[in-house]
């Protein structure tokens, strides 16, 4: 089918569907139609496939295997083996023995961890492979790899035993404060359910000593065609791809007498369960209230409507909770709060209320959550709230519709995974989704939304999770106190919600426009235009067609906090956070959100030691709104002492408790040492903030940073027409105060690492885990395209060697990489860092292996095979990523920060081809100076 015929066919399908909806007597019972653009089929062996042609990104194909089985199906002797099976898929299959799968796909440009990966959850396991679409061989090998994942993983005793250490170290890496809190909460969330006993990572006992036959039994039971789906999305001919999929995957035999897949229940409970999850390393408190409900898939128009009403309720309640947190007179007991309703795990949906709690105010926070919840149950929502929220929903669905032809393949893959797995989400054409959303929103009443809230709030199947620092456990409300709060709230009479006057006009006065006084095409980058404004600002415009309804925005000016003396550093560094928290113009952040209802726009501050700026994005329609907000950030930072004090309370609480986390203590210490104890890098503490942070100084500094638009470069990329946006740019950017004579730069504050070698160890960790960080800092080196490429190749090659020898052969780590980092401050320099988590008793052994690999790359460089493989990966990454607006935004900012010539840009691929092994050895010799490295170790408490 040619492209024009296909488009006509899809349009007729959408039209026919809309007409059938319109004429259906009982529309709510009608099933939602599946988009015709995806080919869904089922083979005789039971395997399901999804095939979708898509050219975003071009020349790339994504292939996935989805297994409708996860850790909850494990037997007692298999705990952790669902995840273990996932690991084994990369350690040898029928067609790719040993590590040949990774070696082959990396050689054609698909990097392990980025383009080849997998994950395991309670209910499913998903394998991911992205390959270049350039050759039939790549496609055939890709399908063969997915077929092997489905049915032909080797699972030899030798490879299983070799992988135990890697997974043990993954367990060690993930078992931090968040992992411990999760383990404590599972028995409450999954009360009396097998889910509570099937944490995905498993147990050390099974990982280290579980029998290989038990792992193979898991794969035999659950890796079978009737529980599997193959997803292929990308740049190919759909008819040819379907034939290939049928040919390759029909070879998998249908399993005779398959084991029945049990439905794992999460039983109900009449009582409200209360969990106190405390941890010595946790430095903040939170409360989450869960209401468990049966899971209902969205299959019909009626289901779609019900889901829409539930989302309306939680969205409007979230807005009220944020308003409560934003209230400058009635100070809330939480910093932020929200509500939500969605599928949680298995056959359960969850209605959730959550809050980040202020110190010693857990009971009040629970009461406040329940109070706003009760107010909505008793009185419902206002018409103004409803109208704002409808605008948001329609805007979101409209954007998805307008960008339907420029969606990236990974987004389609996510849709198909959710369709096949327990979520069973429908695959709806964006046009139908948009039309249904608009139509159904007109028919939904405030009464229905209120009744939905009453349905979501139940007395049974409730769970309250209180997370708090261990030191605060004696002051937490006990179970009886929490239950009493629920009882009291049921009896409490509340007034209906009311809100103040809503402001809508962002700018009270229109700015006087400036003019574009010079225009040029930037040589070296296709379609990049530069305008010089009458106020001195530089504006770069890059029109693209990668997204139909997306515009990215950035602004950059050198200077940052570096231009202020040490005594003013705290006020300068906190200024962006304070302005963001307090607001702009007449708008607090919540009020601004109300004013922007129905608009898809975001603008944020981005300031640092050496620069200040803005970033943001919008739809085409909301481009002017984005410029208005940017204009306000320059000209009208909002002042509010109550909001300032509220943020200060939050900052002080975070700082007061931050050293409960040993990682924070360690990182602060590393920063001090690496800055040679410069006063600007002294740890930020409550005492320092109270002494040095000054309200008036914050606003003075902020206004100075954004007082001269003539010192800024602005850049835009996306679906914009330069001539159409020029008047708006002249008005909102050209109309900013500024001149071309006061150009500023950053100030060198003489912050540099100590001379010579550093070995530093701290014994702080609560668990038997160590973090090792090895740094080679600040080697002076010109930032050029070639040096950047050589540093990446060098570090990629070193990372591959470290993973092969320390992870795969020694089982010593789960992950280890070398990261290059260029900086222009104070002069162009390159640093390399290496970090890993490991068993404390193996620190010195593994460090020695790291330095062995460093010495090898200095002496031998990279093998021709490794070099060719890494070059292919970089070239493929560049080819796929350059068709995104992100790519061009980063490029323009990078060239501005490093003062590069845009003419160099087109030489990327030729420069890549010029890199030799001698270049890598020379850079490694220069960077990896053995007498100047800095090694920092975080070890367990003695």
Tab-separated table of N, CA and C in Angstrom, residues 689-788:
chain	number	residue	atom	x	y	z
A	689	UNK	N	23.072	29.369	56.097
A	689	UNK	CA	21.931	30.021	55.448
A	689	UNK	C	21.391	31.151	56.319
A	690	UNK	N	21.240	30.880	57.608
A	690	UNK	CA	20.700	31.906	58.501
A	690	UNK	C	21.616	33.123	58.597
A	691	UNK	N	22.904	32.900	58.466
A	691	UNK	CA	23.861	34.003	58.556
A	691	UNK	C	24.002	34.780	57.239
A	692	UNK	N	23.933	34.082	56.115
A	692	UNK	CA	24.319	34.696	54.845
A	692	UNK	C	23.165	34.970	53.888
A	693	UNK	N	22.027	34.268	54.046
A	693	UNK	CA	20.917	34.490	53.117
A	693	UNK	C	20.145	35.738	53.520
A	694	UNK	N	19.995	36.659	52.574
A	694	UNK	CA	19.350	37.936	52.853
A	694	UNK	C	18.293	38.222	51.789
A	695	UNK	N	17.069	38.452	52.244
A	695	UNK	CA	15.929	38.648	51.341
A	695	UNK	C	16.184	39.774	50.345
A	696	UNK	N	16.549	40.929	50.823
A	696	UNK	CA	16.750	42.076	49.935
A	696	UNK	C	17.893	41.829	48.957
A	697	UNK	N	18.926	41.178	49.449
A	697	UNK	CA	20.080	40.918	48.585
A	697	UNK	C	19.715	39.917	47.482
A	698	UNK	N	18.875	38.938	47.824
A	698	UNK	CA	18.433	37.952	46.833
A	698	UNK	C	17.796	38.662	45.641
A	699	UNK	N	16.884	39.594	45.922
A	699	UNK	CA	16.183	40.264	44.832
A	699	UNK	C	17.087	41.237	44.086
A	700	UNK	N	17.998	41.852	44.795
A	700	UNK	CA	18.954	42.757	44.139
A	700	UNK	C	19.820	41.972	43.160
A	701	UNK	N	20.330	40.842	43.625
A	701	UNK	CA	21.194	40.016	42.773
A	701	UNK	C	20.418	39.480	41.581
A	702	UNK	N	19.213	38.968	41.839
A	702	UNK	CA	18.420	38.412	40.745
A	702	UNK	C	18.170	39.462	39.668
A	703	UNK	N	17.775	40.648	40.095
A	703	UNK	CA	17.488	41.706	39.111
A	703	UNK	C	18.744	42.084	38.332
A	704	UNK	N	19.885	42.053	39.000
A	704	UNK	CA	21.138	42.343	38.290
A	704	UNK	C	21.426	41.278	37.235
A	705	UNK	N	21.171	40.031	37.574
A	705	UNK	CA	21.461	38.942	36.636
A	705	UNK	C	20.601	39.051	35.374
A	706	UNK	N	19.378	39.583	35.521
A	706	UNK	CA	18.455	39.633	34.388
A	706	UNK	C	18.112	41.064	33.982
A	707	UNK	N	19.030	41.976	34.260
A	707	UNK	CA	18.751	43.387	33.972
A	707	UNK	C	19.090	43.780	32.542
A	708	UNK	N	19.934	43.013	31.872
A	708	UNK	CA	20.417	43.418	30.551
A	708	UNK	C	20.231	42.294	29.542
A	709	UNK	N	19.161	42.345	28.793
A	709	UNK	CA	18.913	41.328	27.772
A	709	UNK	C	19.975	41.368	26.682
A	710	UNK	N	20.674	42.504	26.572
A	710	UNK	CA	21.728	42.613	25.574
A	710	UNK	C	22.911	41.711	25.844
A	711	UNK	N	22.972	41.140	27.032
A	711	UNK	CA	24.046	40.218	27.392
A	711	UNK	C	23.609	38.763	27.226
A	712	UNK	N	22.413	38.553	26.697
A	712	UNK	CA	21.851	37.206	26.558
A	712	UNK	C	21.815	36.763	25.102
A	713	UNK	N	21.929	35.466	24.931
A	713	UNK	CA	21.631	34.820	23.653
A	713	UNK	C	20.387	33.964	23.863
A	714	UNK	N	19.407	34.128	23.009
A	714	UNK	CA	18.161	33.369	23.067
A	714	UNK	C	18.134	32.391	21.896
A	715	UNK	N	17.618	31.197	22.119
A	715	UNK	CA	17.577	30.248	21.012
A	715	UNK	C	16.277	29.456	21.050
A	716	UNK	N	15.757	29.204	19.829
A	716	UNK	CA	14.487	28.505	19.655
A	716	UNK	C	14.666	27.426	18.595
A	717	UNK	N	14.055	26.269	18.843
A	717	UNK	CA	14.043	25.197	17.850
A	717	UNK	C	12.670	24.544	17.870
A	718	UNK	N	12.150	24.248	16.685
A	718	UNK	CA	10.870	23.561	16.651
A	718	UNK	C	10.016	23.978	15.475
A	719	UNK	N	8.720	23.732	15.601
A	719	UNK	CA	7.783	23.952	14.506
A	719	UNK	C	7.371	25.418	14.473
A	720	UNK	N	8.290	26.247	14.038
A	720	UNK	CA	8.029	27.688	13.966
A	720	UNK	C	8.476	28.251	12.619
A	721	UNK	N	7.805	29.319	12.235
A	721	UNK	CA	8.147	30.043	11.012
A	721	UNK	C	8.833	31.344	11.422
A	722	UNK	N	10.078	31.577	11.004
A	722	UNK	CA	10.814	32.763	11.452
A	722	UNK	C	10.066	34.074	11.214
A	723	UNK	N	9.454	34.216	10.069
A	723	UNK	CA	8.765	35.486	9.777
A	723	UNK	C	7.517	35.657	10.627
A	724	UNK	N	6.867	34.545	10.957
A	724	UNK	CA	5.659	34.619	11.788
A	724	UNK	C	5.999	34.995	13.221
A	725	UNK	N	7.101	34.441	13.741
A	725	UNK	CA	7.436	34.698	15.144
A	725	UNK	C	8.248	35.972	15.335
A	726	UNK	N	8.779	36.531	14.256
A	726	UNK	CA	9.636	37.710	14.390
A	726	UNK	C	8.953	38.858	15.140
A	727	UNK	N	7.701	39.232	14.811
A	727	UNK	CA	7.077	40.330	15.564
A	727	UNK	C	6.945	40.024	17.060
A	728	UNK	N	6.702	38.773	17.395
A	728	UNK	CA	6.575	38.397	18.807
A	728	UNK	C	7.929	38.466	19.509
A	729	UNK	N	8.973	38.022	18.821
A	729	UNK	CA	10.320	38.108	19.391
A	729	UNK	C	10.723	39.566	19.569
A	730	UNK	N	10.416	40.385	18.588
A	730	UNK	CA	10.738	41.807	18.703
A	730	UNK	C	10.004	42.440	19.882
A	731	UNK	N	8.787	41.985	20.129
A	731	UNK	CA	7.970	42.576	21.193
A	731	UNK	C	8.435	42.138	22.580
A	732	UNK	N	8.606	40.837	22.786
A	732	UNK	CA	8.833	40.323	24.141
A	732	UNK	C	10.311	40.136	24.492
A	733	UNK	N	11.161	39.948	23.496
A	733	UNK	CA	12.603	39.895	23.753
A	733	UNK	C	13.249	41.223	23.383
A	734	UNK	N	12.903	41.708	22.207
A	734	UNK	CA	13.421	43.027	21.818
A	734	UNK	C	12.908	44.132	22.716
A	735	UNK	N	11.769	43.900	23.392
A	735	UNK	CA	11.215	44.913	24.294
A	735	UNK	C	11.752	44.846	25.706
A	736	UNK	N	12.710	43.953	25.955
A	736	UNK	CA	13.342	43.891	27.275
A	736	UNK	C	14.384	44.993	27.420
A	737	UNK	N	14.614	45.438	28.666
A	737	UNK	CA	15.704	46.397	28.878
A	737	UNK	C	17.032	45.767	28.488
A	738	UNK	N	17.872	46.513	27.823
A	738	UNK	CA	19.170	45.967	27.460
A	738	UNK	C	19.935	46.868	26.538
A	739	UNK	N	21.250	46.623	26.507
A	739	UNK	CA	22.091	47.340	25.560
A	739	UNK	C	23.284	46.464	25.225
A	740	UNK	N	23.935	46.827	24.159
A	740	UNK	CA	25.012	46.000	23.621
A	740	UNK	C	26.379	46.369	24.159
A	741	UNK	N	26.443	47.334	25.066
A	741	UNK	CA	27.745	47.830	25.514
A	741	UNK	C	28.210	47.213	26.829
A	742	UNK	N	27.275	46.653	27.596
A	742	UNK	CA	27.621	46.101	28.905
A	742	UNK	C	27.713	44.585	28.858
A	743	UNK	N	28.652	44.066	28.092
A	743	UNK	CA	28.846	42.629	27.995
A	743	UNK	C	29.601	42.138	29.232
A	744	UNK	N	29.134	41.057	29.791
A	744	UNK	CA	29.693	40.540	31.037
A	744	UNK	C	30.280	39.158	30.800
A	745	UNK	N	31.182	38.777	31.649
A	745	UNK	CA	31.685	37.404	31.624
A	745	UNK	C	31.769	36.916	33.053
A	746	UNK	N	32.103	35.659	33.215
A	746	UNK	CA	32.227	35.092	34.556
A	746	UNK	C	33.571	35.474	35.176
A	747	UNK	N	33.650	35.301	36.472
A	747	UNK	CA	34.860	35.664	37.216
A	747	UNK	C	35.550	34.403	37.728
A	748	UNK	N	36.855	34.329	37.522
A	748	UNK	CA	37.628	33.195	38.012
A	748	UNK	C	37.845	33.352	39.519
A	749	UNK	N	37.261	32.484	40.318
A	749	UNK	CA	37.383	32.536	41.781
A	749	UNK	C	38.479	31.620	42.305
A	750	UNK	N	39.315	31.131	41.390
A	750	UNK	CA	40.485	30.333	41.781
A	750	UNK	C	40.077	29.106	42.609
A	751	UNK	N	39.081	28.381	42.104
A	751	UNK	CA	38.670	27.126	42.731
A	751	UNK	C	39.281	25.999	41.917
A	752	UNK	N	40.161	25.254	42.539
A	752	UNK	CA	40.870	24.197	41.815
A	752	UNK	C	41.141	23.023	42.742
A	753	UNK	N	41.312	21.836	42.178
A	753	UNK	CA	41.571	20.663	43.019
A	753	UNK	C	42.967	20.705	43.621
A	754	UNK	N	43.184	19.938	44.674
A	754	UNK	CA	44.513	19.907	45.289
A	754	UNK	C	45.534	19.265	44.358
A	755	UNK	N	46.779	19.627	44.563
A	755	UNK	CA	47.851	19.042	43.769
A	755	UNK	C	48.130	17.624	44.244
A	756	UNK	N	48.620	16.800	43.338
A	756	UNK	CA	49.067	15.467	43.713
A	756	UNK	C	47.925	14.486	43.937
A	757	UNK	N	48.331	13.307	44.441
A	757	UNK	CA	47.393	12.217	44.661
A	757	UNK	C	46.620	12.420	45.958
A	758	UNK	N	45.335	12.013	45.962
A	758	UNK	CA	44.516	12.059	47.168
A	758	UNK	C	43.889	10.687	47.382
A	759	UNK	N	44.023	10.144	48.581
A	759	UNK	CA	43.331	8.913	48.987
A	759	UNK	C	42.531	9.257	50.236
A	760	UNK	N	41.209	9.131	50.170
A	760	UNK	CA	40.375	9.549	51.291
A	760	UNK	C	39.255	8.541	51.510
A	761	UNK	N	39.085	8.084	52.743
A	761	UNK	CA	38.058	7.099	53.075
A	761	UNK	C	37.250	7.576	54.276
A	762	UNK	N	35.923	7.407	54.180
A	762	UNK	CA	35.032	7.722	55.293
A	762	UNK	C	34.202	6.483	55.626
A	763	UNK	N	34.041	6.200	56.923
A	763	UNK	CA	33.263	5.045	57.381
A	763	UNK	C	31.927	5.546	57.927
A	764	UNK	N	30.910	5.567	57.042
A	764	UNK	CA	29.624	6.153	57.416
A	764	UNK	C	28.429	5.288	57.045
A	765	UNK	N	28.575	4.423	56.056
A	765	UNK	CA	27.425	3.707	55.494
A	765	UNK	C	26.809	2.747	56.504
A	766	UNK	N	25.478	2.627	56.445
A	766	UNK	CA	24.761	1.736	57.353
A	766	UNK	C	24.743	0.299	56.839
A	767	UNK	N	24.817	0.136	55.516
A	767	UNK	CA	24.761	-1.192	54.919
A	767	UNK	C	26.174	-1.670	54.567
A	768	UNK	N	26.278	-2.959	54.285
A	768	UNK	CA	27.549	-3.521	53.842
A	768	UNK	C	27.728	-3.247	52.348
A	769	UNK	N	27.939	-1.998	52.058
A	769	UNK	CA	28.162	-1.571	50.673
A	769	UNK	C	29.135	-0.407	50.680
A	770	UNK	N	30.000	-0.388	49.701
A	770	UNK	CA	30.969	0.702	49.564
A	770	UNK	C	30.780	1.382	48.220
A	771	UNK	N	31.010	2.681	48.206
A	771	UNK	CA	31.022	3.436	46.953
A	771	UNK	C	32.448	3.911	46.733
A	772	UNK	N	32.952	3.643	45.554
A	772	UNK	CA	34.326	4.034	45.210
A	772	UNK	C	34.268	5.035	44.060
A	773	UNK	N	34.933	6.151	44.240
A	773	UNK	CA	34.986	7.184	43.198
A	773	UNK	C	36.447	7.517	42.912
A	774	UNK	N	36.824	7.427	41.653
A	774	UNK	CA	38.189	7.735	41.225
A	774	UNK	C	38.109	8.871	40.209
A	775	UNK	N	38.803	9.968	40.487
A	775	UNK	CA	38.729	11.166	39.656
A	775	UNK	C	40.091	11.510	39.079
A	776	UNK	N	40.066	11.910	37.818
A	776	UNK	CA	41.244	12.487	37.161
A	776	UNK	C	40.819	13.873	36.695
A	777	UNK	N	41.014	14.902	37.530
A	777	UNK	CA	40.369	16.197	37.276
A	777	UNK	C	41.214	17.198	36.499
A	778	UNK	N	40.518	18.020	35.734
A	778	UNK	CA	40.988	19.325	35.244
A	778	UNK	C	42.308	19.285	34.480
A	779	UNK	N	42.424	18.384	33.511
A	779	UNK	CA	43.574	18.425	32.612
A	779	UNK	C	43.314	19.476	31.544
A	780	UNK	N	44.164	20.464	31.446
A	780	UNK	CA	43.946	21.523	30.456
A	780	UNK	C	43.953	20.938	29.050
A	781	UNK	N	42.898	21.237	28.299
A	781	UNK	CA	42.762	20.669	26.962
A	781	UNK	C	41.740	21.491	26.184
A	782	UNK	N	42.065	21.854	24.970
A	782	UNK	CA	41.143	22.628	24.145
A	782	UNK	C	39.864	21.842	23.913
A	783	UNK	N	38.750	22.549	24.015
A	783	UNK	CA	37.467	21.920	23.706
A	783	UNK	C	37.262	22.016	22.204
A	784	UNK	N	37.541	20.945	21.522
A	784	UNK	CA	37.332	20.883	20.080
A	784	UNK	C	36.474	19.667	19.784
A	785	UNK	N	35.938	19.658	18.586
A	785	UNK	CA	35.096	18.532	18.200
A	785	UNK	C	35.879	17.223	18.263
A	786	UNK	N	37.123	17.261	17.827
A	786	UNK	CA	37.911	16.043	17.833
A	786	UNK	C	38.235	15.602	19.254
A	787	UNK	N	38.646	16.540	20.112
A	787	UNK	CA	38.964	16.153	21.491
A	787	UNK	C	37.736	15.599	22.219
A	788	UNK	N	36.576	16.185	21.940
A	788	UNK	CA	35.349	15.684	22.556
A	788	UNK	C	35.080	14.252	22.110
